[in-house]
């Protein structure tokens, strides 16, 4: 690893991390360097949109957003794998004519369909007080991983299919009702009881997806980064959703969203590091929780069309807010700290709303500043 680019969301997510990852992968391609995208936090709830200059569009979940530029993907030990969604994405990418190598860390946790069920049952039970979860079982996977009902991807992959089935059956029969009681739900709703009665088919299909996933990946450790010249660390969510941002509890994501995980992987390796913090020209938030600068969409731009962040029953509609530049600077500086490397800021969605460029240059003096007025890497330019 000669070059490391760390792409970090500076707000609540949905900033344009996929776009910047694609941009840096394109730079590596133009330089003739081998490129790897490391997904270092989050899981299948990551939805990073990339549009090629020719108009091909994909929302990346498990694969790195540099895939269209030929970059391979490494899902690090802090990434939570979902074999169901992984296989759907493999099929989508194959239909689009793109599939690159994917490596999964041996210590990755994985989501089961029953983690997703718990997540969705709880959100439905909360009603108007729901947390705004995506319903994909990320937090429930984290909770279960701290119990005896857990294996890593490597451990599970080395079990027989009968042992896999017994493990999943135990989760469905015992862990699910116990966990729901722990969350205050003593009676499983009839709709979900009916689904659980079909658990044998659910387990069979899940094992099939898991085994199919194994045919499309290699299980490795983080030494894989040493096989590439140019490594892009693609973050999920944003700094304001970091699990340690306690003033925003409980509506956070259960992971480190800043530079902590990438630096753990880089370790004593000594690449040239650029940390690129990404923000829209305004702010957005999905789901419930504190949003100090929230405003009406019309205060930003009534004509905004977001094909990725569509309303759903768990997170409802995306919310909008104003971007305060000095607060943005403080968030970035707190995360970056005293590390050695280049600081960058990428400001996306410039075509939908603008900020004062003179103020931006003054406040972020010493930063590389990238601006984007469109959806492709060709629409990015340096300020």
Coordinates of C-alpha atoms in Angstrom, one line a residue:
X1 CA 0.0 0.0 0.0
X2 CA 1.7 3.1 -1.2
X3 CA -1.4 5.4 -1.2
X4 CA -4.3 5.5 1.2
X5 CA -7.4 7.5 0.7
X6 CA -9.9 7.6 3.6
X7 CA -13.4 8.7 2.6
X8 CA -15.5 9.8 5.6
X9 CA -19.0 11.2 5.8
X10 CA -18.9 14.5 7.7
X11 CA -22.6 14.6 8.8
X12 CA -25.4 12.0 9.1
X13 CA -24.6 10.0 6.0
X14 CA -25.9 10.4 2.4
X15 CA -23.1 12.9 1.7
X16 CA -21.6 11.5 -1.5
X17 CA -19.0 9.0 -0.2
X18 CA -19.7 6.6 -3.1
X19 CA -19.1 9.4 -5.5
X20 CA -15.7 10.2 -4.0
X21 CA -14.7 6.6 -3.7
X22 CA -15.5 6.2 -7.4
X23 CA -13.4 9.4 -8.1
X24 CA -10.4 8.1 -6.3
X25 CA -10.7 4.7 -7.9
X26 CA -10.7 6.4 -11.3
X27 CA -7.5 8.3 -10.3
X28 CA -5.9 5.0 -9.4
X29 CA -7.0 3.5 -12.7
X30 CA -5.5 6.5 -14.7
X31 CA -2.2 6.0 -12.9
X32 CA -2.2 2.3 -13.7
X33 CA -2.2 1.3 -10.0
X34 CA -3.8 -1.7 -8.5
X35 CA -6.7 -0.5 -6.3
X36 CA -8.6 -2.0 -3.4
X37 CA -11.7 -0.5 -1.6
X38 CA -11.9 -1.3 2.1
X39 CA -15.4 -1.2 3.6
X40 CA -14.4 -0.7 7.2
X41 CA -17.7 -0.2 9.1
X42 CA -21.4 -0.6 8.9
X43 CA -22.9 -3.3 6.7
X44 CA -25.6 -3.9 4.2
X45 CA -27.5 -0.8 5.2
X46 CA -24.8 1.1 3.3
X47 CA -26.3 2.5 0.2
X48 CA -23.7 4.4 -1.8
X49 CA -24.8 5.5 -5.3
X50 CA -22.4 5.6 -8.2
X51 CA -23.3 6.8 -11.7
X52 CA -20.8 6.4 -14.5
X53 CA -20.3 9.1 -17.2
X54 CA -22.2 6.8 -19.6
X55 CA -25.2 6.7 -17.3
X56 CA -24.8 3.3 -15.6
X57 CA -26.1 3.5 -12.0
X58 CA -25.7 1.2 -9.0
X59 CA -26.3 1.5 -5.3
X60 CA -23.4 -0.3 -3.6
X61 CA -24.1 -2.2 -0.3
X62 CA -21.3 -4.9 0.1
X63 CA -19.1 -4.1 -2.9
X64 CA -16.9 -1.0 -2.8
X65 CA -18.0 2.0 -4.8
X66 CA -14.9 1.9 -6.9
X67 CA -16.0 -1.4 -8.6
X68 CA -17.0 0.3 -11.9
X69 CA -13.4 1.5 -12.1
X70 CA -12.0 -2.0 -11.6
X71 CA -11.2 -1.7 -7.9
X72 CA -11.5 -4.9 -5.8
X73 CA -13.3 -5.0 -2.4
X74 CA -12.2 -6.0 1.1
X75 CA -14.9 -6.2 3.8
X76 CA -12.8 -5.7 7.0
X77 CA -13.5 -7.3 10.3
X78 CA -15.7 -4.3 11.4
X79 CA -18.0 -4.8 8.4
X80 CA -21.2 -6.8 9.0
X81 CA -22.0 -9.2 6.2
X82 CA -25.5 -10.1 5.1
X83 CA -25.4 -13.1 2.7
X84 CA -29.0 -12.5 1.5
X85 CA -28.3 -9.0 0.3
X86 CA -24.8 -9.9 -0.9
X87 CA -26.2 -12.4 -3.3
X88 CA -28.8 -10.0 -4.6
X89 CA -26.0 -7.5 -5.3
X90 CA -23.8 -10.0 -7.0
X91 CA -26.7 -10.8 -9.4
X92 CA -27.3 -7.1 -10.0
X93 CA -23.7 -6.4 -10.8
X94 CA -23.4 -9.4 -13.1
X95 CA -26.5 -8.2 -15.0
X96 CA -24.7 -4.9 -15.4
X97 CA -21.6 -6.5 -16.7
X98 CA -19.4 -5.7 -13.6
X99 CA -18.0 -8.1 -11.0
X100 CA -14.7 -7.6 -9.2
X101 CA -12.9 -9.6 -6.6
X102 CA -14.3 -9.5 -3.1
X103 CA -12.4 -10.4 0.0
X104 CA -14.1 -11.0 3.4
X105 CA -12.2 -10.8 6.7
X106 CA -12.2 -14.0 8.6
X107 CA -13.5 -12.2 11.7
X108 CA -16.5 -10.6 10.1
X109 CA -19.8 -10.9 11.8
X110 CA -22.8 -11.8 9.7
X111 CA -26.5 -11.0 9.9
X112 CA -29.1 -13.8 9.9
X113 CA -32.8 -13.4 8.8
X114 CA -33.8 -13.6 12.4
X115 CA -31.7 -10.6 13.4
X116 CA -33.6 -8.7 10.7
X117 CA -36.9 -10.0 12.0
X118 CA -36.1 -8.8 15.5
X119 CA -35.2 -5.4 14.2
X120 CA -38.4 -5.1 12.2
X121 CA -40.7 -6.4 14.9
X122 CA -39.2 -3.9 17.4
X123 CA -39.6 -1.0 15.1
X124 CA -43.2 -1.9 14.3
X125 CA -43.9 -2.2 18.1
X126 CA -42.4 1.2 18.8
X127 CA -44.9 2.8 16.3
X128 CA -44.5 6.6 16.3
X129 CA -41.5 6.3 18.7
X130 CA -39.5 4.1 16.4
X131 CA -35.7 4.8 16.1
X132 CA -35.7 5.0 12.4
X133 CA -33.7 1.9 11.8
X134 CA -33.2 0.6 8.3
X135 CA -34.7 -2.7 9.4
X136 CA -31.7 -4.8 8.2
X137 CA -30.7 -6.1 11.6
X138 CA -27.4 -4.3 12.0
X139 CA -27.7 -3.4 15.7
X140 CA -29.3 -6.8 16.5
X141 CA -26.3 -8.6 14.8
X142 CA -24.0 -6.6 17.1
X143 CA -26.0 -7.5 20.2
X144 CA -26.1 -11.2 19.3
X145 CA -22.4 -11.2 18.5
X146 CA -21.7 -10.5 22.2
X147 CA -23.6 -13.7 23.2
X148 CA -22.9 -17.4 22.7
X149 CA -25.2 -17.3 19.7
X150 CA -22.5 -16.1 17.4
X151 CA -19.8 -17.2 14.9
X152 CA -17.5 -15.3 12.6
X153 CA -17.8 -15.8 8.9
X154 CA -14.8 -18.1 8.9
X155 CA -16.1 -20.2 11.8
X156 CA -19.5 -20.6 10.2
X157 CA -18.1 -21.4 6.8
X158 CA -16.2 -24.4 8.3
X159 CA -19.3 -26.0 9.7
X160 CA -21.4 -28.7 8.1
X161 CA -24.7 -27.7 6.6
X162 CA -26.5 -29.6 9.4
X163 CA -24.5 -27.7 12.0
X164 CA -25.4 -24.5 10.3
X165 CA -29.0 -25.4 10.3
X166 CA -29.0 -26.4 14.0
X167 CA -27.3 -23.1 14.9
X168 CA -29.9 -21.0 13.0
X169 CA -32.8 -23.1 14.4
X170 CA -31.6 -22.4 17.9
X171 CA -31.6 -18.7 17.1
X172 CA -35.2 -18.9 15.7
X173 CA -36.6 -21.1 18.5
X174 CA -34.9 -19.7 21.6
X175 CA -32.9 -16.5 20.9
X176 CA -35.6 -14.6 19.1
X177 CA -38.3 -14.8 21.8
X178 CA -35.8 -14.3 24.5
X179 CA -34.4 -11.2 22.8
X180 CA -37.9 -9.8 22.1
X181 CA -38.8 -10.2 25.8
X182 CA -35.6 -8.4 26.7
X183 CA -36.9 -5.5 24.5
X184 CA -40.3 -5.5 26.2
X185 CA -42.2 -7.6 23.6
X186 CA -43.8 -10.5 25.5
X187 CA -46.0 -11.7 22.6
X188 CA -44.7 -12.1 19.1
X189 CA -47.3 -10.5 16.7
X190 CA -49.4 -13.0 14.6
X191 CA -47.9 -11.9 11.3
X192 CA -44.4 -12.7 12.5
X193 CA -45.4 -16.0 14.2
X194 CA -46.7 -17.1 10.8
X195 CA -43.3 -16.2 9.3
X196 CA -41.4 -18.1 12.0
X197 CA -43.5 -21.2 11.4
X198 CA -41.8 -21.3 8.0
X199 CA -38.4 -21.1 9.6
X200 CA -37.2 -24.4 8.1
X201 CA -37.5 -22.9 4.6
X202 CA -36.0 -19.6 5.8
X203 CA -33.0 -21.5 7.2
X204 CA -32.6 -23.6 4.1
X205 CA -32.6 -20.6 1.8
X206 CA -30.2 -18.7 4.1
X207 CA -27.7 -21.5 4.1
X208 CA -27.9 -21.6 0.3
X209 CA -27.2 -17.8 0.1
X210 CA -24.3 -18.2 2.5
X211 CA -22.7 -21.0 0.5
X212 CA -23.3 -19.1 -2.7
X213 CA -21.6 -16.0 -1.1
X214 CA -18.6 -18.2 -0.3
X215 CA -18.2 -19.1 -4.0
X216 CA -17.9 -15.4 -4.8
X217 CA -15.4 -14.3 -2.2
X218 CA -12.1 -15.2 -0.6
X219 CA -11.8 -15.2 3.2
X220 CA -8.6 -13.3 4.3
X221 CA -7.2 -11.1 7.0
X222 CA -6.1 -7.4 6.6
X223 CA -2.7 -8.3 5.1
X224 CA -4.7 -8.2 1.8
X225 CA -4.1 -4.5 1.7
X226 CA -0.4 -5.1 1.2
X227 CA -1.2 -6.6 -2.3
X228 CA -2.4 -3.3 -3.6
X229 CA -0.7 0.0 -4.5
X230 CA -3.8 2.3 -3.9
X231 CA -6.2 1.6 -1.0
X232 CA -9.4 3.5 -0.5
X233 CA -11.1 3.2 2.9
X234 CA -14.8 3.8 2.2
X235 CA -16.7 4.8 5.3
X236 CA -20.4 4.3 5.9
X237 CA -22.8 6.7 7.7
X238 CA -21.3 9.9 9.0
X239 CA -19.5 11.5 11.9
X240 CA -22.7 12.7 13.7
X241 CA -23.9 9.0 13.8
X242 CA -20.7 7.6 15.4
X243 CA -21.4 5.3 18.2
X244 CA -19.4 7.5 20.6
X245 CA -21.3 10.7 19.8
X246 CA -23.3 10.4 23.0
X247 CA -25.1 13.7 22.8
X248 CA -27.1 12.2 19.9
X249 CA -28.0 9.0 21.7
X250 CA -29.9 6.7 21.1
X251 CA -30.2 7.4 17.4
X252 CA -26.7 6.4 16.3
X253 CA -25.1 3.6 14.3
X254 CA -23.2 0.9 16.2
X255 CA -19.8 1.6 14.6
X256 CA -16.9 4.0 14.3
X257 CA -17.7 6.3 11.4
X258 CA -14.5 8.3 11.4
X259 CA -10.8 7.5 10.9
X260 CA -10.4 5.1 13.8
X261 CA -11.0 1.8 11.9
X262 CA -8.9 2.8 8.8
X263 CA -6.0 3.8 11.1
X264 CA -6.2 0.5 12.9
X265 CA -5.8 -1.3 9.5
X266 CA -3.0 1.0 8.3
X267 CA -1.2 0.4 11.6
X268 CA 2.6 0.7 11.1
X269 CA 2.3 0.7 7.3
X270 CA 3.5 4.1 6.0
X271 CA 1.5 5.1 2.9
X272 CA 0.8 8.6 1.8
X273 CA -2.6 9.3 3.5
X274 CA -5.3 11.7 2.4
X275 CA -8.5 11.9 4.5
X276 CA -11.4 13.2 2.5
X277 CA -14.4 14.4 4.5
X278 CA -17.6 14.6 2.4
X279 CA -20.6 16.8 2.8
X280 CA -23.5 18.0 0.7
X281 CA -24.0 21.7 0.4
X282 CA -26.8 21.1 2.8
X283 CA -27.5 18.4 5.4
X284 CA -29.8 15.3 5.4
X285 CA -30.8 12.8 7.9
X286 CA -32.7 9.5 7.6
X287 CA -34.8 8.3 10.5
X288 CA -35.5 9.8 13.9
X289 CA -33.2 11.7 16.2
X290 CA -31.7 15.1 16.9
X291 CA -31.3 17.4 13.9
X292 CA -30.4 20.9 15.0
X293 CA -30.6 22.7 11.6
X294 CA -33.6 20.8 10.2
X295 CA -35.7 22.8 7.8
X296 CA -38.3 22.2 5.0
X297 CA -37.1 20.7 1.8
X298 CA -38.3 23.9 0.1
X299 CA -35.8 25.9 2.1
X300 CA -33.1 24.0 0.2
X301 CA -34.6 23.1 -3.1
X302 CA -38.0 21.8 -3.8
X303 CA -36.9 20.2 -7.0
X304 CA -34.4 17.8 -5.4
X305 CA -35.0 14.2 -6.6
X306 CA -33.2 11.5 -4.6
X307 CA -33.5 8.1 -6.3
X308 CA -31.6 6.3 -3.5
X309 CA -33.1 7.7 -0.4
X310 CA -36.8 6.9 -1.1
X311 CA -39.3 6.8 1.8
X312 CA -39.7 3.5 3.6
X313 CA -41.7 2.1 6.4
X314 CA -38.8 2.1 8.9
X315 CA -37.0 5.3 8.2
X316 CA -39.9 7.3 6.6
X317 CA -38.7 10.2 4.3
X318 CA -35.3 11.8 4.2
X319 CA -35.0 15.0 6.3
X320 CA -33.3 18.2 5.3
X321 CA -31.3 20.8 7.1
X322 CA -28.8 23.7 6.7
X323 CA -25.1 23.2 6.7
X324 CA -23.1 25.3 9.2
X325 CA -19.6 25.5 7.9
X326 CA -17.8 26.3 11.2
X327 CA -19.6 23.3 12.9
X328 CA -18.5 21.2 9.9
X329 CA -14.9 22.3 10.4
X330 CA -15.0 21.5 14.1
X331 CA -16.4 18.0 13.5
X332 CA -13.6 17.3 10.9
X333 CA -10.9 18.7 13.1
X334 CA -12.0 16.6 16.1
X335 CA -11.9 13.4 14.1
X336 CA -8.7 14.1 12.2
X337 CA -6.8 15.2 15.4
X338 CA -3.0 15.3 15.1
X339 CA -2.6 12.5 12.6
X340 CA -0.1 12.9 9.7
X341 CA -1.7 13.2 6.4
X342 CA -3.5 15.5 4.0
X343 CA -6.9 16.9 4.9
X344 CA -9.5 17.2 2.2
X345 CA -13.1 18.4 2.0
X346 CA -15.5 17.3 -0.8
X347 CA -18.7 19.3 -1.2
X348 CA -21.3 17.5 -3.3
X349 CA -24.7 18.4 -4.7
X350 CA -23.5 21.9 -5.7
X351 CA -26.1 21.9 -8.4
X352 CA -28.9 21.7 -5.9
X353 CA -27.8 24.3 -3.4
X354 CA -24.7 26.5 -3.0
X355 CA -22.5 27.8 -0.2
X356 CA -20.2 30.8 -0.1
X357 CA -17.0 29.8 -1.9
X358 CA -14.9 32.5 -0.3
X359 CA -16.0 31.5 3.2
X360 CA -15.4 27.9 2.3
X361 CA -11.8 28.6 1.1
X362 CA -11.1 30.8 4.1
X363 CA -12.4 28.4 6.7
X364 CA -10.8 25.3 5.1
X365 CA -7.5 26.9 4.3
X366 CA -4.9 24.2 4.0
X367 CA -7.4 21.6 2.8
X368 CA -7.7 20.1 -0.6
X369 CA -11.2 21.1 -1.7
X370 CA -13.2 19.1 -4.2
X371 CA -16.5 20.4 -5.5
X372 CA -19.1 18.4 -7.4
X373 CA -22.0 19.8 -9.4
X374 CA -23.3 16.4 -10.7
X375 CA -23.4 12.7 -10.1
X376 CA -20.3 11.3 -11.8
X377 CA -16.6 11.6 -11.2
X378 CA -16.3 13.7 -14.3
X379 CA -18.4 16.4 -12.5
X380 CA -15.7 16.8 -9.7
X381 CA -13.2 19.7 -9.8
X382 CA -10.7 21.2 -7.4
X383 CA -11.5 24.6 -5.9

